[in-house]
Short mmCIF file of C-alpha atoms in Angstrom, two decimals:
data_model
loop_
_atom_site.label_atom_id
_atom_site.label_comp_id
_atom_site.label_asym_id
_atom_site.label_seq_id
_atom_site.Cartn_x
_atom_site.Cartn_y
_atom_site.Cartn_z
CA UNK A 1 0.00 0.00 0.00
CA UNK A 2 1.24 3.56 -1.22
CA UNK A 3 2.30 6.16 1.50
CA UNK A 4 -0.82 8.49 -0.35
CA UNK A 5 -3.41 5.49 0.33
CA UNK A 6 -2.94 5.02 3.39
CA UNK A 7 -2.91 8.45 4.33
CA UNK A 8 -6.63 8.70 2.70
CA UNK A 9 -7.66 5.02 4.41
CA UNK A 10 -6.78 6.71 7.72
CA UNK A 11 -8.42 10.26 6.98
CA UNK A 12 -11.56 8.36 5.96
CA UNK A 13 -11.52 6.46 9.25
CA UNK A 14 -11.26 9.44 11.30
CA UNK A 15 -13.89 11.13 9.71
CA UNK A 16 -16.27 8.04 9.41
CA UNK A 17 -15.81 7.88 13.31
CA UNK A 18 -16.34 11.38 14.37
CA UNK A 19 -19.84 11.75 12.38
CA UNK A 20 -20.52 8.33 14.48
CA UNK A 21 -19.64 10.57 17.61
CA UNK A 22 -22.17 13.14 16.85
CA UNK A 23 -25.17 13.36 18.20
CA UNK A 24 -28.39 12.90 15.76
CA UNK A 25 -29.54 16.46 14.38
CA UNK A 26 -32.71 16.67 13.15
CA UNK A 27 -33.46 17.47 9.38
CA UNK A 28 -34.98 21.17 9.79
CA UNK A 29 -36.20 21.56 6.53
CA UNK A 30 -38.06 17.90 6.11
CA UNK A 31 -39.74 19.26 9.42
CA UNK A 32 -41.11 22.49 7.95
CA UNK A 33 -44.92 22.14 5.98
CA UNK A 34 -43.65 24.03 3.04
CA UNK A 35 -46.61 26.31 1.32
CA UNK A 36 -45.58 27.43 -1.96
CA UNK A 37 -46.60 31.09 -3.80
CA UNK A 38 -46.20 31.34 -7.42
CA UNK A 39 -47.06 35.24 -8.16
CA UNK A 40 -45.55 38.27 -9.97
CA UNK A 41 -42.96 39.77 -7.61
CA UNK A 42 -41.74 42.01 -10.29
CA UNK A 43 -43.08 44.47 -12.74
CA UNK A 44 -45.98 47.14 -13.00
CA UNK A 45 -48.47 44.04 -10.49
CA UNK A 46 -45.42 43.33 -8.23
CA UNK A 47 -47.44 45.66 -5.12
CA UNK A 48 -50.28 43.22 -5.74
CA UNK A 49 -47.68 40.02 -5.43
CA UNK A 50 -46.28 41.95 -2.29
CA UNK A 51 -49.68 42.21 -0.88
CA UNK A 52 -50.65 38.59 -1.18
CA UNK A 53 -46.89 37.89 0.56
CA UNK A 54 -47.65 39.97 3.55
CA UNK A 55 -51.16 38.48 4.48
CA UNK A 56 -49.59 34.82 4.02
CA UNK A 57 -46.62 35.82 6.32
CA UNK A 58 -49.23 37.50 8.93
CA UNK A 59 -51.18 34.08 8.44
CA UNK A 60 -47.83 32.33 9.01
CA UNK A 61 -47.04 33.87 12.09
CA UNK A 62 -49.90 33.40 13.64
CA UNK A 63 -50.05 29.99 13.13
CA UNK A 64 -46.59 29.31 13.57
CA UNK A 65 -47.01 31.18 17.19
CA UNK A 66 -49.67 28.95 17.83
CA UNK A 67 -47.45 25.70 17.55
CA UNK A 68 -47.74 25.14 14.00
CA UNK A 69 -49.62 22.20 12.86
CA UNK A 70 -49.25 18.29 12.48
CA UNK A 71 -48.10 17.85 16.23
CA UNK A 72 -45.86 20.67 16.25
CA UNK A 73 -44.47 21.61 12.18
CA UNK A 74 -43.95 24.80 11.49
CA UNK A 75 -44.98 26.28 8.17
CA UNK A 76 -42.47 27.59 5.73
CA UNK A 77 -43.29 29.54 2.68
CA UNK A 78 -41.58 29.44 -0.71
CA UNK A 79 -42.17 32.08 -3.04
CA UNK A 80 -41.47 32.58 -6.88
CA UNK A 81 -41.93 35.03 -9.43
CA UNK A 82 -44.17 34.74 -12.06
CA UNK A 83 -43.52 38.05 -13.78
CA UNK A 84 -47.12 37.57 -14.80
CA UNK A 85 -46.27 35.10 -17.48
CA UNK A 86 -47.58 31.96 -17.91
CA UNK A 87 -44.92 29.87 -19.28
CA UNK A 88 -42.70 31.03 -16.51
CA UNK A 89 -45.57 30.33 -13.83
CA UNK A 90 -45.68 27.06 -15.06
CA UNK A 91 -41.77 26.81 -14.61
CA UNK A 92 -41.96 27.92 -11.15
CA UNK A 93 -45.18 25.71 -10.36
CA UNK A 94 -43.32 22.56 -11.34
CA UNK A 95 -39.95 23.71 -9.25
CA UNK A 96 -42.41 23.98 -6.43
CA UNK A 97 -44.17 20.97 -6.67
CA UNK A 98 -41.34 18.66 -7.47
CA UNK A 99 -38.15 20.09 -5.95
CA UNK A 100 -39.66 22.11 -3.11
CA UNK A 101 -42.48 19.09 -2.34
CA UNK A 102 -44.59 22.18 -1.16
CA UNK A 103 -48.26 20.67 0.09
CA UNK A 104 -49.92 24.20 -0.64
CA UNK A 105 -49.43 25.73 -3.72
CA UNK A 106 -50.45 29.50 -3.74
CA UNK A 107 -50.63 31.70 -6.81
CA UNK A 108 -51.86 33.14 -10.22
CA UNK A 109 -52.69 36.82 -9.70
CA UNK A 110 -53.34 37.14 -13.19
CA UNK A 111 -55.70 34.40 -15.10
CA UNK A 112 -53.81 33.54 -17.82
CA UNK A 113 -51.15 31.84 -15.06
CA UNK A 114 -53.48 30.20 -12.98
CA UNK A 115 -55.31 28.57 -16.06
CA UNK A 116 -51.57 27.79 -17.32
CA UNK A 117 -51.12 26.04 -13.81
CA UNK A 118 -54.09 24.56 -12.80
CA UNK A 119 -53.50 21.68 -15.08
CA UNK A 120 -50.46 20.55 -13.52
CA UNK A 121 -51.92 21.05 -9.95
CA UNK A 122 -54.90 18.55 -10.86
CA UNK A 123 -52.26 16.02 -12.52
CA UNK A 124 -49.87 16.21 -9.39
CA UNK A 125 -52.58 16.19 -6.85
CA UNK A 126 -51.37 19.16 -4.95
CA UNK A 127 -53.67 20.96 -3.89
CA UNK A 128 -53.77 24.33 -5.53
CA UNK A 129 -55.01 27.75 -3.48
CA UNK A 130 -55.99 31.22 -5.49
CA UNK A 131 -55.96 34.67 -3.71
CA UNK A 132 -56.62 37.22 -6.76
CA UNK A 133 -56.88 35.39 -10.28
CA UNK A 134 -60.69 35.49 -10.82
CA UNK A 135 -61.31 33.62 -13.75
CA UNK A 136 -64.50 31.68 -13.53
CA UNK A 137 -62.83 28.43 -15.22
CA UNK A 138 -59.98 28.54 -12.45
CA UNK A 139 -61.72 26.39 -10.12
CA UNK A 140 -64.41 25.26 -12.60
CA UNK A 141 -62.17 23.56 -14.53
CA UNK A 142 -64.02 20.30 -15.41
CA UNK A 143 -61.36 17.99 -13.41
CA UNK A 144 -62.90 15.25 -10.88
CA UNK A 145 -61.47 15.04 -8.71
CA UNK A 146 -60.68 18.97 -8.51
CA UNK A 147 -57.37 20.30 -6.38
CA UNK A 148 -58.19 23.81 -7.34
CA UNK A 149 -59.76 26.03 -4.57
CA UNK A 150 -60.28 29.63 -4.25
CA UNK A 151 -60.76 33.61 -1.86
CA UNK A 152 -60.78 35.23 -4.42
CA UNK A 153 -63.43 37.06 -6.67
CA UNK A 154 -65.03 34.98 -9.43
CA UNK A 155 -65.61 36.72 -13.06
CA UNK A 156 -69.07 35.56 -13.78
CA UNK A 157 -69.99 36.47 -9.94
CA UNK A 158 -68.72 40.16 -10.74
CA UNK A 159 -69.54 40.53 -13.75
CA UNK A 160 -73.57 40.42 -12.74
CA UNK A 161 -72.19 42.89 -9.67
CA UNK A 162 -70.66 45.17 -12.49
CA UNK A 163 -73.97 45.52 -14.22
CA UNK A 164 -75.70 45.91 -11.29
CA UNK A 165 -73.86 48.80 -10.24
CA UNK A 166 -73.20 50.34 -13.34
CA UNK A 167 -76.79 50.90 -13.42
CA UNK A 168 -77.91 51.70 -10.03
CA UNK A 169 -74.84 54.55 -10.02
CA UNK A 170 -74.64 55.94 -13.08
CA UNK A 171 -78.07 54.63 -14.79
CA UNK A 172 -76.68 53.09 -17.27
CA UNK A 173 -78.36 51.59 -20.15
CA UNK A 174 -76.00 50.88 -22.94
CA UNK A 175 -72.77 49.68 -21.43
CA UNK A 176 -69.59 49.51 -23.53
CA UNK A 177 -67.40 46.12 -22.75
CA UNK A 178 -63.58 47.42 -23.27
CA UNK A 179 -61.67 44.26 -22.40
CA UNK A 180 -58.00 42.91 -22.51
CA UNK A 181 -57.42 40.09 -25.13
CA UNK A 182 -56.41 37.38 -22.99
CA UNK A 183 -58.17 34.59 -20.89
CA UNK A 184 -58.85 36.57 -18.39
CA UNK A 185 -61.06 38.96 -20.87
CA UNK A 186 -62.87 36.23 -22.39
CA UNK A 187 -63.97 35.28 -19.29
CA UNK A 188 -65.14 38.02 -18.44
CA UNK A 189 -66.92 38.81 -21.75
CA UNK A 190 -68.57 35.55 -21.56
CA UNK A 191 -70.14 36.61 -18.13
CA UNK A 192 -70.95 40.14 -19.07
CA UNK A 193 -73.07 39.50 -21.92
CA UNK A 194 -74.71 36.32 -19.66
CA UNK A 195 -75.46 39.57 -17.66
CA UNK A 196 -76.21 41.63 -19.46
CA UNK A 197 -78.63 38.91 -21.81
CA UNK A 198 -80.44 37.88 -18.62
CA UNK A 199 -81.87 41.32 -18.17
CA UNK A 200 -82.97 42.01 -21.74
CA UNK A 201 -80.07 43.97 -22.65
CA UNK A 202 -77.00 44.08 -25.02
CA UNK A 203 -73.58 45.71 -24.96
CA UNK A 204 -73.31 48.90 -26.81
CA UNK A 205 -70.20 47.59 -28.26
CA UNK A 206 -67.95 45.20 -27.41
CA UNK A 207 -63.50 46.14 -27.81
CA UNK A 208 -60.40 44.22 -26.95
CA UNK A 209 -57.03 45.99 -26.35
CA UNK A 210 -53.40 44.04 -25.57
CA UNK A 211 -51.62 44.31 -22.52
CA UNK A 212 -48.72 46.08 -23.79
CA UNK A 213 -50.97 48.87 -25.80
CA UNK A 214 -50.43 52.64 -25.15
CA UNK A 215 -52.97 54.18 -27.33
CA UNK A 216 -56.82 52.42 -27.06
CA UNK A 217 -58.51 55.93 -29.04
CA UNK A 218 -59.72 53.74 -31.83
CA UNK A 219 -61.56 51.08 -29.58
CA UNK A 220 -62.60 53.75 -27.05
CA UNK A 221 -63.89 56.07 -30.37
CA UNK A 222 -66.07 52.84 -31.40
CA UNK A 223 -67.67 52.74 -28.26
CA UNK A 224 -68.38 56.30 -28.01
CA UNK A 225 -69.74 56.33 -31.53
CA UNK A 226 -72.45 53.09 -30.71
CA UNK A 227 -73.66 55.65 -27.89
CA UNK A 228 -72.12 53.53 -24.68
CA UNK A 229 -72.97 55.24 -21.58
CA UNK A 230 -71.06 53.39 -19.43
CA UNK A 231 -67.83 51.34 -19.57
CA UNK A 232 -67.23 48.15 -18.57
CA UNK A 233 -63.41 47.58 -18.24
CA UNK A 234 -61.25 44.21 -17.18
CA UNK A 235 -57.90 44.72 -17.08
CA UNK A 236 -54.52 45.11 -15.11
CA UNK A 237 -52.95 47.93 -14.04
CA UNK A 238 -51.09 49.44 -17.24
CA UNK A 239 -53.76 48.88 -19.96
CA UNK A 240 -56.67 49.90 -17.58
CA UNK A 241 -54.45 53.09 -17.33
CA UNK A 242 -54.06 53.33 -20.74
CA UNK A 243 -57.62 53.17 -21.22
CA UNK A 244 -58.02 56.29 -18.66
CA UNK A 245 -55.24 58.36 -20.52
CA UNK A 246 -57.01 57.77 -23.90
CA UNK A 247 -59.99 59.02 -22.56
CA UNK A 248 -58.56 62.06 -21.29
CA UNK A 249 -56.97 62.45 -24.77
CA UNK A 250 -60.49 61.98 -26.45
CA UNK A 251 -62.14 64.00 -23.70
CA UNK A 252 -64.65 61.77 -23.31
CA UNK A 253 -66.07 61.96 -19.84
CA UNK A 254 -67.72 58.73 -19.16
CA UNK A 255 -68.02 56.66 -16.17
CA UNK A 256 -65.88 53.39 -15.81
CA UNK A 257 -67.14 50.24 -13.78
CA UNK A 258 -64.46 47.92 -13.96
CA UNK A 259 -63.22 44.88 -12.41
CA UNK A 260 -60.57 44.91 -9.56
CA UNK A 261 -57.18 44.77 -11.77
CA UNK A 262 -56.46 48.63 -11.55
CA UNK A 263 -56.44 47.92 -8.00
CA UNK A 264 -52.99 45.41 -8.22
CA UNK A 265 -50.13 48.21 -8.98
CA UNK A 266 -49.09 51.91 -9.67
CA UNK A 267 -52.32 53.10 -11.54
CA UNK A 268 -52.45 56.27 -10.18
CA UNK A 269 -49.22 57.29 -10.96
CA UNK A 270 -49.71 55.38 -14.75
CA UNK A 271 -53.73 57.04 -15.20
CA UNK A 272 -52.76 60.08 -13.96
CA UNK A 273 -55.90 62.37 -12.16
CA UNK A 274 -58.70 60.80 -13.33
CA UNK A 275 -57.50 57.54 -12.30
CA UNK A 276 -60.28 58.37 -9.65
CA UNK A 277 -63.35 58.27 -11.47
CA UNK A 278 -62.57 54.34 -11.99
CA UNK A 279 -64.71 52.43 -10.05
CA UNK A 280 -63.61 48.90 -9.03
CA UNK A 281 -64.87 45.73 -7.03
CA UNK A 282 -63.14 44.76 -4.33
CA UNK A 283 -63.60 42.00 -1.57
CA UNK A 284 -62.11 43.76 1.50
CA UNK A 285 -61.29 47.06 2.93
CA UNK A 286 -59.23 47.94 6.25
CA UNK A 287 -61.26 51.17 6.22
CA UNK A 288 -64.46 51.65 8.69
CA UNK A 289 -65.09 49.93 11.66
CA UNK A 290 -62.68 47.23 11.95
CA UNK A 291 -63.93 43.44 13.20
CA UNK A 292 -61.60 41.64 15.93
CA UNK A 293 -59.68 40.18 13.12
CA UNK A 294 -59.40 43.29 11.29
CA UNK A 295 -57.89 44.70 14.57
CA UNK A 296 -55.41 42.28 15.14
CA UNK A 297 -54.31 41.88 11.07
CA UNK A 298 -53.86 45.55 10.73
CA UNK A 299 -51.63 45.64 14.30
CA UNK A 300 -49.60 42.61 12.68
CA UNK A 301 -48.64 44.34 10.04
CA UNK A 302 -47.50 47.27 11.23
CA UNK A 303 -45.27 45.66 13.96
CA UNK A 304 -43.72 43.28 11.19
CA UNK A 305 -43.42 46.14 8.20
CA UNK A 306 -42.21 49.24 8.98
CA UNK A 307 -44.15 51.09 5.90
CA UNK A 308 -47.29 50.08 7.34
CA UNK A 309 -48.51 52.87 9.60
CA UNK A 310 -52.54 52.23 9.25
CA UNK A 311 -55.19 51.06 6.84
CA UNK A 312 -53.65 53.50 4.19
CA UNK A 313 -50.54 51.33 3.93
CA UNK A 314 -52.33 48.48 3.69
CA UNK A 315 -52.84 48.18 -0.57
CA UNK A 316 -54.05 46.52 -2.24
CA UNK A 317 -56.00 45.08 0.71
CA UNK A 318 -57.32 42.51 -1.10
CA UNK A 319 -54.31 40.96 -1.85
CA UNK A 320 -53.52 40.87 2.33
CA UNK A 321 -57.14 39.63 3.02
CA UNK A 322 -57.43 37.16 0.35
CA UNK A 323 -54.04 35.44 0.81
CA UNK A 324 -54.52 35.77 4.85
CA UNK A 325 -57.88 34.11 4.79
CA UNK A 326 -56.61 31.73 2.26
CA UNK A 327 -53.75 30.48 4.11
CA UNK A 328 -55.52 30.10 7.31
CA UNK A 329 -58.10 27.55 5.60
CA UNK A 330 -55.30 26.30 3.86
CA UNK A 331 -54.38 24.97 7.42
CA UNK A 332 -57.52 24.09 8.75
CA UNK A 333 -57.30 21.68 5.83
CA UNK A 334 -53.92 20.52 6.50
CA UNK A 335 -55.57 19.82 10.03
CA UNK A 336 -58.41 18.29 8.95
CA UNK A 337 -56.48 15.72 7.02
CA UNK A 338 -53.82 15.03 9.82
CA UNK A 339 -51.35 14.69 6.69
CA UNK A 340 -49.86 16.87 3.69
CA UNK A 341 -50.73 14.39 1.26
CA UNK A 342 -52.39 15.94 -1.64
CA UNK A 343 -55.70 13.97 -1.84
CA UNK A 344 -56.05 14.10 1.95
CA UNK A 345 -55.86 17.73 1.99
CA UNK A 346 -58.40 18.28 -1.12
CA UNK A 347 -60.75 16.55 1.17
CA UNK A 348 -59.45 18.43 4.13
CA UNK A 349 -60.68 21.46 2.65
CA UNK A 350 -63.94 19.95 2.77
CA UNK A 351 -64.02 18.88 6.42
CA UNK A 352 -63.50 22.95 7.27
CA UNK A 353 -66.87 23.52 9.14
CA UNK A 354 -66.60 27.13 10.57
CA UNK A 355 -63.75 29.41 10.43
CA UNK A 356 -63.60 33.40 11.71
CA UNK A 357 -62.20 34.84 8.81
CA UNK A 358 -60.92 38.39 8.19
CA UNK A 359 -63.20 39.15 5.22
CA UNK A 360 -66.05 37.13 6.71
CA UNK A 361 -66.98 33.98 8.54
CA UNK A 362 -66.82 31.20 6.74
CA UNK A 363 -69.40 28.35 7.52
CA UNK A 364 -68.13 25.00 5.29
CA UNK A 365 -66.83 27.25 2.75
CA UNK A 366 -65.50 24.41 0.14
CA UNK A 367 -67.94 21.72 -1.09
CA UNK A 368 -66.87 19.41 -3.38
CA UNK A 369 -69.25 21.33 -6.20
CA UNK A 370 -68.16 24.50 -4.69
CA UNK A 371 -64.18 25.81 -4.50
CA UNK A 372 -65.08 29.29 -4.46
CA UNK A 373 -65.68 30.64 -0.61
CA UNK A 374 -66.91 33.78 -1.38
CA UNK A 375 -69.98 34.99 -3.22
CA UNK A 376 -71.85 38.18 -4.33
CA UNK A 377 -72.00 39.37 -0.95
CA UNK A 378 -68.22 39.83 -0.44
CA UNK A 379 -67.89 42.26 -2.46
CA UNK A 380 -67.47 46.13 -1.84
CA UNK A 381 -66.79 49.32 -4.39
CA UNK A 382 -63.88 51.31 -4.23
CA UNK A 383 -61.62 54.26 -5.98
CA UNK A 384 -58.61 55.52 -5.53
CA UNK A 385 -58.31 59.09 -4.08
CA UNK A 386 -55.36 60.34 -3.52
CA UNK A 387 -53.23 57.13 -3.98
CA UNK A 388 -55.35 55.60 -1.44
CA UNK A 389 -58.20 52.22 -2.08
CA UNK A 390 -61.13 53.78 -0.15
CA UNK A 391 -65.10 52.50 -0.48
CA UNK A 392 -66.90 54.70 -2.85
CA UNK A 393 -69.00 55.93 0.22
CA UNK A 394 -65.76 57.50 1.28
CA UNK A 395 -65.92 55.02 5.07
#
C-alpha cells in the first residue's frame, strides 16, 4: 500500500468515526410544511404580489405562534416570481411541486397563469389555493377530482355585480365592454353579456385591447360612436391606465365600472388624475369599523413592516385579506387531514366547518361542487383618491 493510500484510508476512518460521535440532528427543513406562492414579484403588479406575501406571512405567524400544525411543524413559505407570465408560472409551479415538495401551492394573480397552472396542480394532486386570479374556469375547470380552490373574486360572480352597479350609479343603459385580449377577458366577456342577456339587454359595443398597448382611441372612439354610456373595463394595471389616458386624450367623460385589476399596482401614478373616477370591485377594505380580526391583522402588520402605519398602507388590501384568509383555511385543511398528502388535503378542505375569517366567517366554505368561498356578498366598491383604495362611500 502507497504512502498516499494510506494516508486517505486513515483520513476516511477518522472522519467516518467522528460523524458516528455526533449526536443525531434533526433534518430542519423535512420538518417544515412548506406552502408554496407562485405570483408576480416584479413588474408594473409586483405591489399586488407583495400584498398577497404579507397576508400569508401574517397568516404564518400566527399559526406558527400557535405551535404550527401536524403535532408541532412549522410552516415555511416558498415564493417565486411569475412576472405575470404563464410559461414562466408554469416553470416555477413545477420547481415547487417537485423540488420544493410544497403541500400548498399559492398563486396566479393574473388568469392567464393560474389557467396555465391549474392543469399541472390537478395532474400532481397538490392541492392548488388562489388569492386574486378570478377567472370563472380557475376552479371550474371540469377535473374530478378537482385540487383547485379559491378567496378570491369569481368573473361571472362580478360581472352580474358590475352591471348591477353600473346601473344603479350611473343609470346606465347601454354599457360599452372594453376588455384585454387574454383569458382573463374572455372570461369576463362571456359573463358580461350572460349579464347583461339575462336582463334584456345588449352591450353597446364590445372592444379588446393588448396588454402592452399605449394608445386604445380607436376602440374607445367605437364605443363612443355606438352611444355607450357606461364602460365596462377588465384589465390590469397598465392597460386599464391606458384606457383612462385615452380618454382624457379623447375627452370623453364617461363613467368606468371595472373589475378589480387597476387595484394590483401603480395606476395612479400610470392614469394620472382621473385615475379616480374608476370604479372597481373589491372583496375587502381595512377602512371603517374594523372586526376583531381586522384589529389584530392591521396591528400585525405594522409591527412586522415598517411602511405600514394604518389602513392607508395596507394596498391593495385585497391581496392581504385574500391570501390571509386563504392560508388560514389552507391549514384548517392541513388539520383536517392530519397529513400533507395531496388527496387528503383536497378533502381536508372539505371537512372545514366554521372558520372566523378576516373578510367574513366562513361556515363549510368548500364543497366538493363548490371551490369558491366567497360569493356576491363579499364584495365592496372602491376608488382611488389620492393614492389611497377607499369604499366609494368615502368610510
Amino acid at each position: 500500500m502507497t504512502q498516499m493510500s494510506r494516508r486517505t484510508l486513515l483520513a476516511t476512518a477518522a472522519a467516518l468515526f467522528a460523524a458516528a460521535a455526533l449526536p443525531a440532528v434533526p433534518a430542519m427543513a423535512a420538518d417544515t410544511i412548506k406552502i408554496g406562492l407562485v405570483t408576480a414579484l416584479s413588474g408594473q403588479s409586483a405591489r399586488a404580489g407583495d400584498a398577497i406575501t404579507r397576508g400569508m406571512t401574517v397568516a404564518i405567524d400566527e399559526i406558527n405562534a400557535k405551535g404550527g400544525l401536524l403535532g408541532g411543524r412549522k410552516l415555511e413559505l416558498v415564493r417565486r416570481d411569475d412576472e405575470g407570465n404563464p410559461a414562466k408560472g408554469v416553470l416555477a409551479a413545477r420547481e415547487l411541486i417537485y423540488k420544493e415538495k410544497v403541500a400548498v401551492l399559492f398563486g396566479g394573480l393574473d388568469t392567464p397563469v393560474s389557467m396555465a397552472i391549474v392543469p399541472i396542480a390537478n395532474q400532481e394532486k397538490v392541492p392548488f389555493m388562489g388569492p386574486w386570479a378570478a377567472g370563472t374556469p380557475i376552479t371550474r375547470n371540469g377535473a374530478n377530482p378537482n385540487y383547485v380552490f379559491r378567496v378570491s373574486a369569481v368573473d361571472e360572480v362580478v360581472d352580474k355585480a358590475m352591471l348591477q352597479y353600473a346601473q344603479k350609479t350611473f343609470g346606465a343603459s347601454k354599457p360599452g365592454l372594453i376588455l384585454v385580449n387574454n383569458p382573463w377577458g374572455e372570461s369576463n366577456e362571456k359573463g358580461i353579456v350572460a349579464a347583461l342577456t339575462a336582463k334584456g339587454m345588449k352591450p353597446a359595443g364590445i372592444e379588446k385591447f393588448e396588454g402592452n398597448d399605449v394608445d386604445i382611441t380607436p376602440q374607445l372612439g367605437r364605443l363612443k360612436a355606438a352611444g355607450s354610456d357606461v364602460l365596462l373595463m377588465v384589465g390590469n394595471v397598465g392597460p386599464s391606465a391606458q384606457v383612462v389616458k385615452s380618454l382624457d386624450r379623447m375627452g370623453w367623460k364617461v363613467p368606468i365600472v371595472s373589475h378589480w385589476g387597476p387595484a394590483g399596482g401603480r395606476f395612479t401614478e400610470l392614469a394620472g388624475p382621473n385615475a379616480k373616477n374608476v370604479h372597481f370591485v373589491q372583496t375587502y377594505s381595512f377602512f371603517g369599523t374594523p372586526s376583531p380580526v381586522g384589529t389584530r391583522v392591521v396591528n400585525a402588520l405594522k409591527a412586522r413592516y415598517s411602511d405600514v402605519k394604518g389602513p392607508d398602507d395596507i394596498t391593495p388590501a385585497v391581496g392581504v385579506a385574500n391570501a390571509y384568509d386563504a392560508t388560514h383555511l389552507a391549514a384548517l385543511a392541513i388539520a383536517r387531514a392530519g397529513s400533507t398528502k395531496g388527496d387528503a388535503v383536497r378533502e381536508g378542505f372539505y371537512k372545514i366547518d366554521r372558520y372566523e375569517g378576516l373578510i367574513k366567517t366562513y361556515v363549510k366554505p368548500f364543497t366538493p361542487d363548490t371551490h369558491d368561498a366567497l360569493s356576491e356578498n363579499d364584495y365592496v366598491w372602491a376608488q382611488f383618491i389620492d393614492n389611497r383604495i377607499v369604499p366609494v362611500n368615502g368610510k
